[in-house]
């Protein structure tokens, strides 16, 4: 039995051993609808990404032609617009469910489908991962608090292509004044930036993790190993796998026209994860805070194009890490 409070909210997993202070706040809002004129991915009705599973045994990483590359650029530009709209709503007092509603509406307005919705039965249109949540947080009735951090992971499906990106944002002045939180978030941002600098034709996908882990460790942070970046194109998730830790065994060499994500998940404490009984929400085993940043990238003839790059007016962005050294 779960206890319902005066507002009708409840924790659906009262006997679960949570690793940190965060709790789910149910009920979830009803499933949001997508107008019939919007093109949908193959899993939108039954939750089964059939075309992805068909290609599981394939070894050849897809190289996109010029027309397909344009399709990816368009989807990724829309993804950036949507994330920025949602990020402007982040403040103490709003619920993650409200951020889901904003994501859903902004996506639909751009004649796009919110890729997370019903992907392997995920119930919402965006992933909202707060504090100790590594990834795949389900938007619910929890109110954001001053001092939280939140990762917002947006993917849109437009014109037959997926554009995927995420950023971690400080909630209120308390979060951006906390040296440990800022060290975590800014280190994660820098891990992604440094990894992107590697990308060019001939790069080995396995080499990305070494750059990320070296920088994370230099700041006293851990690197989550369970989840990795991925190929993306007409499929939401496909080959290559892009691990974020050193000495991994990822297969593949970058060639012009390949699209994939890099999305490091960095922790203040252990890198080890645990999943809530909702089968989605992944949290740190010690309840420590964790941050993530993600871009969709396209390999060019000479280097890389960041398809989901920040705009001049994108909310968030880097802040200085406070100096905690004291004289004496």
Short mmCIF file of C-alpha atoms in Angstrom, two decimals:
data_model
loop_
_atom_site.label_atom_id
_atom_site.label_comp_id
_atom_site.label_asym_id
_atom_site.label_seq_id
_atom_site.Cartn_x
_atom_site.Cartn_y
_atom_site.Cartn_z
CA UNK A 1 0.00 0.00 0.00
CA UNK A 2 1.16 3.52 -0.69
CA UNK A 3 0.19 6.45 1.46
CA UNK A 4 -1.53 9.33 -0.33
CA UNK A 5 -1.04 12.77 1.15
CA UNK A 6 -3.55 15.63 1.23
CA UNK A 7 -2.61 16.72 -2.30
CA UNK A 8 -3.27 13.22 -3.66
CA UNK A 9 0.45 12.60 -4.21
CA UNK A 10 2.19 9.38 -3.21
CA UNK A 11 5.42 7.40 -3.46
CA UNK A 12 4.61 4.31 -5.58
CA UNK A 13 7.56 2.31 -4.19
CA UNK A 14 7.38 2.79 -0.39
CA UNK A 15 9.36 -0.38 0.42
CA UNK A 16 12.17 0.29 -2.09
CA UNK A 17 15.59 1.08 -0.63
CA UNK A 18 16.29 4.48 -2.17
CA UNK A 19 19.95 5.49 -2.40
CA UNK A 20 19.50 9.24 -1.80
CA UNK A 21 16.87 11.79 -0.71
CA UNK A 22 14.94 11.92 -4.03
CA UNK A 23 11.55 10.18 -4.23
CA UNK A 24 9.11 9.73 -7.08
CA UNK A 25 5.93 11.80 -6.67
CA UNK A 26 2.96 10.12 -8.31
CA UNK A 27 0.42 10.00 -9.89
CA UNK A 28 1.92 10.60 -13.31
CA UNK A 29 -0.17 12.84 -15.53
CA UNK A 30 -2.16 11.12 -18.33
CA UNK A 31 -0.23 10.16 -21.47
CA UNK A 32 0.08 13.17 -23.76
CA UNK A 33 -1.34 12.87 -27.26
CA UNK A 34 0.29 13.58 -30.61
CA UNK A 35 -1.86 14.95 -33.46
CA UNK A 36 -2.40 12.43 -36.29
CA UNK A 37 -0.70 14.60 -38.94
CA UNK A 38 2.71 14.32 -37.22
CA UNK A 39 5.03 11.63 -38.58
CA UNK A 40 5.77 9.00 -35.94
CA UNK A 41 8.59 6.53 -35.34
CA UNK A 42 7.73 2.82 -35.58
CA UNK A 43 7.42 2.36 -31.79
CA UNK A 44 4.87 5.12 -31.18
CA UNK A 45 1.90 2.72 -30.88
CA UNK A 46 3.26 -0.52 -29.40
CA UNK A 47 6.50 0.68 -27.75
CA UNK A 48 8.64 -1.70 -29.82
CA UNK A 49 11.46 -0.06 -31.87
CA UNK A 50 11.31 -2.80 -34.50
CA UNK A 51 13.67 -1.21 -37.03
CA UNK A 52 16.36 -0.81 -34.34
CA UNK A 53 16.10 -4.43 -33.29
CA UNK A 54 16.26 -5.58 -36.90
CA UNK A 55 19.71 -4.01 -37.22
CA UNK A 56 21.14 -5.29 -33.93
CA UNK A 57 23.45 -7.75 -35.70
CA UNK A 58 24.69 -5.23 -38.28
CA UNK A 59 28.36 -4.25 -38.11
CA UNK A 60 28.39 -1.45 -40.67
CA UNK A 61 27.91 1.99 -39.16
CA UNK A 62 25.60 4.00 -41.40
CA UNK A 63 27.12 6.79 -43.50
CA UNK A 64 24.50 9.42 -44.35
CA UNK A 65 24.24 10.92 -47.82
CA UNK A 66 23.89 14.68 -48.33
CA UNK A 67 20.08 14.62 -48.19
CA UNK A 68 20.11 12.54 -45.00
CA UNK A 69 22.68 14.87 -43.47
CA UNK A 70 20.32 17.80 -44.10
CA UNK A 71 17.53 15.82 -42.41
CA UNK A 72 19.72 15.35 -39.34
CA UNK A 73 20.65 19.03 -39.25
CA UNK A 74 16.98 20.02 -39.28
CA UNK A 75 15.95 17.56 -36.53
CA UNK A 76 18.87 18.64 -34.36
CA UNK A 77 18.10 22.35 -34.81
CA UNK A 78 14.54 21.70 -33.68
CA UNK A 79 15.83 19.67 -30.71
CA UNK A 80 17.99 22.62 -29.65
CA UNK A 81 15.05 25.04 -29.94
CA UNK A 82 12.90 22.76 -27.79
CA UNK A 83 15.54 22.21 -25.10
CA UNK A 84 16.14 25.96 -24.83
CA UNK A 85 12.41 26.65 -24.46
CA UNK A 86 12.15 24.06 -21.66
CA UNK A 87 15.34 25.23 -19.92
CA UNK A 88 13.95 28.76 -19.65
CA UNK A 89 11.20 27.32 -17.43
CA UNK A 90 13.63 25.76 -14.91
CA UNK A 91 13.26 27.44 -11.52
CA UNK A 92 12.40 26.46 -7.94
CA UNK A 93 8.70 25.64 -7.61
CA UNK A 94 7.97 24.04 -10.99
CA UNK A 95 7.34 20.32 -11.38
CA UNK A 96 9.16 18.04 -13.77
CA UNK A 97 5.72 17.15 -15.17
CA UNK A 98 5.30 20.82 -16.16
CA UNK A 99 8.66 20.64 -17.98
CA UNK A 100 7.35 17.55 -19.80
CA UNK A 101 4.24 19.45 -20.87
CA UNK A 102 6.37 22.33 -22.18
CA UNK A 103 8.61 19.87 -24.07
CA UNK A 104 5.65 18.05 -25.59
CA UNK A 105 3.89 21.21 -26.75
CA UNK A 106 7.04 22.83 -28.17
CA UNK A 107 7.84 19.63 -30.08
CA UNK A 108 4.34 19.28 -31.52
CA UNK A 109 4.32 22.96 -32.54
CA UNK A 110 7.40 22.20 -34.64
CA UNK A 111 5.61 19.33 -36.43
CA UNK A 112 7.82 16.83 -34.63
CA UNK A 113 7.29 13.77 -32.42
CA UNK A 114 8.90 13.65 -28.94
CA UNK A 115 11.12 10.59 -29.43
CA UNK A 116 11.10 9.33 -25.79
CA UNK A 117 7.28 9.00 -25.78
CA UNK A 118 6.46 5.26 -25.71
CA UNK A 119 10.02 4.30 -26.69
CA UNK A 120 10.19 0.84 -25.06
CA UNK A 121 7.09 2.11 -23.17
CA UNK A 122 8.73 5.19 -21.63
CA UNK A 123 5.66 7.14 -20.44
CA UNK A 124 6.71 10.75 -21.08
CA UNK A 125 8.05 13.11 -23.77
CA UNK A 126 11.34 14.05 -22.07
CA UNK A 127 13.74 12.64 -19.47
CA UNK A 128 14.19 14.84 -16.38
CA UNK A 129 17.01 13.62 -14.13
CA UNK A 130 17.35 15.44 -10.80
CA UNK A 131 20.31 15.32 -8.36
CA UNK A 132 21.28 11.64 -7.90
CA UNK A 133 19.43 10.52 -11.03
CA UNK A 134 22.00 9.55 -13.68
CA UNK A 135 19.55 9.35 -16.59
CA UNK A 136 16.04 8.36 -17.69
CA UNK A 137 14.19 10.18 -14.92
CA UNK A 138 10.42 10.15 -15.47
CA UNK A 139 8.72 13.56 -15.17
CA UNK A 140 6.28 13.55 -12.23
CA UNK A 141 4.73 15.83 -9.60
CA UNK A 142 7.96 16.58 -7.71
CA UNK A 143 8.65 20.28 -7.35
CA UNK A 144 12.15 21.55 -8.15
CA UNK A 145 13.95 23.02 -5.13
CA UNK A 146 16.58 25.73 -4.83
CA UNK A 147 19.86 23.78 -4.74
CA UNK A 148 18.78 21.01 -7.13
CA UNK A 149 20.41 20.27 -10.45
CA UNK A 150 18.36 18.88 -13.32
CA UNK A 151 19.35 17.24 -16.57
CA UNK A 152 16.84 17.70 -19.37
CA UNK A 153 17.23 15.18 -22.20
CA UNK A 154 15.29 16.12 -25.33
CA UNK A 155 15.00 14.11 -28.52
CA UNK A 156 12.74 15.06 -31.42
CA UNK A 157 11.75 13.03 -34.48
CA UNK A 158 11.31 15.24 -37.53
CA UNK A 159 11.28 14.36 -41.22
CA UNK A 160 12.28 10.78 -40.41
CA UNK A 161 15.34 11.69 -38.29
CA UNK A 162 16.07 11.94 -34.56
CA UNK A 163 17.93 14.88 -32.96
CA UNK A 164 19.14 14.17 -29.40
CA UNK A 165 20.74 16.47 -26.82
CA UNK A 166 20.78 17.20 -23.12
CA UNK A 167 22.17 19.67 -20.62
CA UNK A 168 22.33 19.93 -16.84
CA UNK A 169 21.00 23.15 -15.29
CA UNK A 170 21.37 24.75 -11.85
CA UNK A 171 18.06 25.26 -10.04
CA UNK A 172 18.16 28.52 -8.09
CA UNK A 173 21.08 30.50 -6.68
CA UNK A 174 21.86 27.88 -4.03
CA UNK A 175 22.94 25.30 -6.63
CA UNK A 176 25.23 27.64 -8.57
CA UNK A 177 26.88 28.77 -5.29
CA UNK A 178 27.73 25.23 -4.14
CA UNK A 179 31.39 24.47 -5.02
CA UNK A 180 30.90 20.69 -5.26
CA UNK A 181 27.83 20.99 -7.49
CA UNK A 182 29.58 23.49 -9.75
CA UNK A 183 32.71 21.30 -9.92
CA UNK A 184 30.52 18.37 -10.98
CA UNK A 185 28.45 20.21 -13.59
CA UNK A 186 31.29 22.18 -15.15
CA UNK A 187 33.60 19.14 -15.21
CA UNK A 188 30.89 17.20 -17.06
CA UNK A 189 30.42 20.02 -19.55
CA UNK A 190 34.19 20.13 -20.14
CA UNK A 191 34.36 16.33 -20.53
CA UNK A 192 31.95 16.55 -23.45
CA UNK A 193 33.75 19.54 -24.99
CA UNK A 194 37.13 17.81 -24.77
CA UNK A 195 35.75 14.58 -26.26
CA UNK A 196 34.25 16.47 -29.22
CA UNK A 197 37.69 17.89 -30.03
CA UNK A 198 38.87 14.33 -30.81
CA UNK A 199 36.24 13.70 -33.47
CA UNK A 200 37.44 13.52 -37.07
CA UNK A 201 37.71 10.88 -39.79
CA UNK A 202 39.84 7.95 -38.58
CA UNK A 203 39.09 8.43 -34.89
CA UNK A 204 38.47 5.19 -33.01
CA UNK A 205 35.21 5.30 -31.07
CA UNK A 206 36.95 3.51 -28.19
CA UNK A 207 39.33 6.46 -27.70
CA UNK A 208 36.63 8.91 -26.57
CA UNK A 209 36.30 7.37 -23.11
CA UNK A 210 39.96 7.88 -22.25
CA UNK A 211 39.74 11.65 -22.69
CA UNK A 212 36.56 11.85 -20.61
CA UNK A 213 37.79 9.66 -17.75
CA UNK A 214 41.13 11.48 -17.50
CA UNK A 215 39.44 14.86 -17.11
CA UNK A 216 36.77 13.57 -14.69
CA UNK A 217 39.37 11.92 -12.46
CA UNK A 218 41.51 15.08 -12.46
CA UNK A 219 38.56 16.81 -10.76
CA UNK A 220 37.85 13.98 -8.31
CA UNK A 221 34.77 12.73 -10.20
CA UNK A 222 33.61 9.29 -11.38
CA UNK A 223 32.40 8.14 -14.81
CA UNK A 224 29.24 6.03 -15.19
CA UNK A 225 29.95 2.87 -17.22
CA UNK A 226 26.48 1.40 -17.67
CA UNK A 227 25.21 3.93 -20.23
CA UNK A 228 26.95 5.19 -23.35
CA UNK A 229 26.62 7.39 -26.41
CA UNK A 230 25.17 5.88 -29.56
CA UNK A 231 24.68 6.11 -33.26
CA UNK A 232 21.63 8.15 -34.29
CA UNK A 233 19.95 8.84 -37.63
CA UNK A 234 16.61 7.44 -38.79
CA UNK A 235 16.97 5.27 -35.67
CA UNK A 236 16.90 6.72 -32.14
CA UNK A 237 19.64 4.36 -30.91
CA UNK A 238 21.95 2.34 -33.16
CA UNK A 239 25.62 1.47 -33.64
CA UNK A 240 28.24 2.59 -32.77
CA UNK A 241 28.29 2.34 -28.99
CA UNK A 242 30.31 5.20 -27.51
CA UNK A 243 31.45 4.39 -23.94
CA UNK A 244 32.66 7.27 -21.77
CA UNK A 245 35.26 5.39 -19.72
CA UNK A 246 38.89 4.47 -20.51
CA UNK A 247 40.09 1.09 -21.81
CA UNK A 248 36.72 0.19 -23.32
CA UNK A 249 36.34 -2.20 -26.25
CA UNK A 250 34.04 -0.17 -28.51
CA UNK A 251 34.18 -1.15 -32.17
CA UNK A 252 34.36 1.22 -35.12
CA UNK A 253 36.21 4.04 -36.85
CA UNK A 254 34.70 7.46 -37.58
CA UNK A 255 34.00 8.28 -41.25
CA UNK A 256 32.50 11.41 -42.83
CA UNK A 257 28.68 11.27 -42.75
CA UNK A 258 28.38 9.20 -39.55
CA UNK A 259 26.15 10.63 -36.81
CA UNK A 260 26.40 9.71 -33.13
CA UNK A 261 26.09 11.14 -29.63
CA UNK A 262 28.62 11.67 -26.87
CA UNK A 263 26.86 12.06 -23.50
CA UNK A 264 29.10 11.60 -20.45
CA UNK A 265 27.45 10.94 -17.09
CA UNK A 266 29.80 12.09 -14.32
CA UNK A 267 29.42 11.62 -10.56
CA UNK A 268 30.66 13.23 -7.34
CA UNK A 269 30.80 9.80 -5.68
CA UNK A 270 30.58 6.24 -6.96
CA UNK A 271 30.16 5.53 -10.67
CA UNK A 272 27.95 2.54 -9.84
CA UNK A 273 24.22 2.73 -10.58
CA UNK A 274 20.94 1.26 -9.39
CA UNK A 275 17.54 1.33 -11.14
CA UNK A 276 14.25 2.24 -9.48
CA UNK A 277 11.32 -0.19 -9.74
CA UNK A 278 9.85 1.94 -12.55
CA UNK A 279 12.53 0.17 -14.68
CA UNK A 280 13.80 3.50 -16.02
CA UNK A 281 15.15 5.85 -13.36
CA UNK A 282 18.88 5.18 -12.89
CA UNK A 283 20.50 6.58 -9.73
CA UNK A 284 23.93 6.55 -8.13
CA UNK A 285 24.33 3.72 -5.61
CA UNK A 286 25.57 6.12 -2.93
CA UNK A 287 22.98 8.84 -3.61
CA UNK A 288 25.65 11.31 -4.72
CA UNK A 289 24.82 13.94 -7.33
CA UNK A 290 25.49 13.32 -11.00
CA UNK A 291 25.46 15.45 -14.15
CA UNK A 292 25.31 14.84 -17.90
CA UNK A 293 25.71 16.74 -21.17
CA UNK A 294 25.00 15.45 -24.68
CA UNK A 295 25.38 16.56 -28.28
CA UNK A 296 24.52 14.86 -31.56
CA UNK A 297 27.59 15.03 -33.81
CA UNK A 298 28.27 14.49 -37.49
CA UNK A 299 31.72 13.54 -38.76
CA UNK A 300 32.81 15.83 -41.62
CA UNK A 301 35.67 15.50 -44.14
CA UNK A 302 37.93 17.57 -41.87
CA UNK A 303 36.51 17.14 -38.34
CA UNK A 304 33.10 17.38 -36.74
CA UNK A 305 29.88 19.36 -36.90
CA UNK A 306 28.01 19.76 -33.60
CA UNK A 307 24.45 19.45 -34.90
CA UNK A 308 22.87 20.38 -31.53
CA UNK A 309 25.24 23.27 -30.76
CA UNK A 310 24.17 25.97 -28.33
CA UNK A 311 22.85 29.24 -29.76
CA UNK A 312 23.93 32.73 -28.69
CA UNK A 313 20.83 33.05 -26.51
CA UNK A 314 20.65 29.47 -25.17
CA UNK A 315 19.96 29.44 -21.41
CA UNK A 316 22.47 27.87 -19.03
CA UNK A 317 26.08 27.72 -20.11
CA UNK A 318 29.34 27.51 -18.18
CA UNK A 319 30.02 29.31 -14.91
CA UNK A 320 33.34 29.55 -13.03
CA UNK A 321 34.10 26.86 -10.48
CA UNK A 322 34.28 28.64 -7.08
CA UNK A 323 37.72 28.68 -5.50
CA UNK A 324 37.50 26.66 -2.28
CA UNK A 325 41.17 26.95 -1.34
CA UNK A 326 41.68 28.81 1.94
CA UNK A 327 44.78 30.51 3.26
CA UNK A 328 46.27 29.26 6.47
#
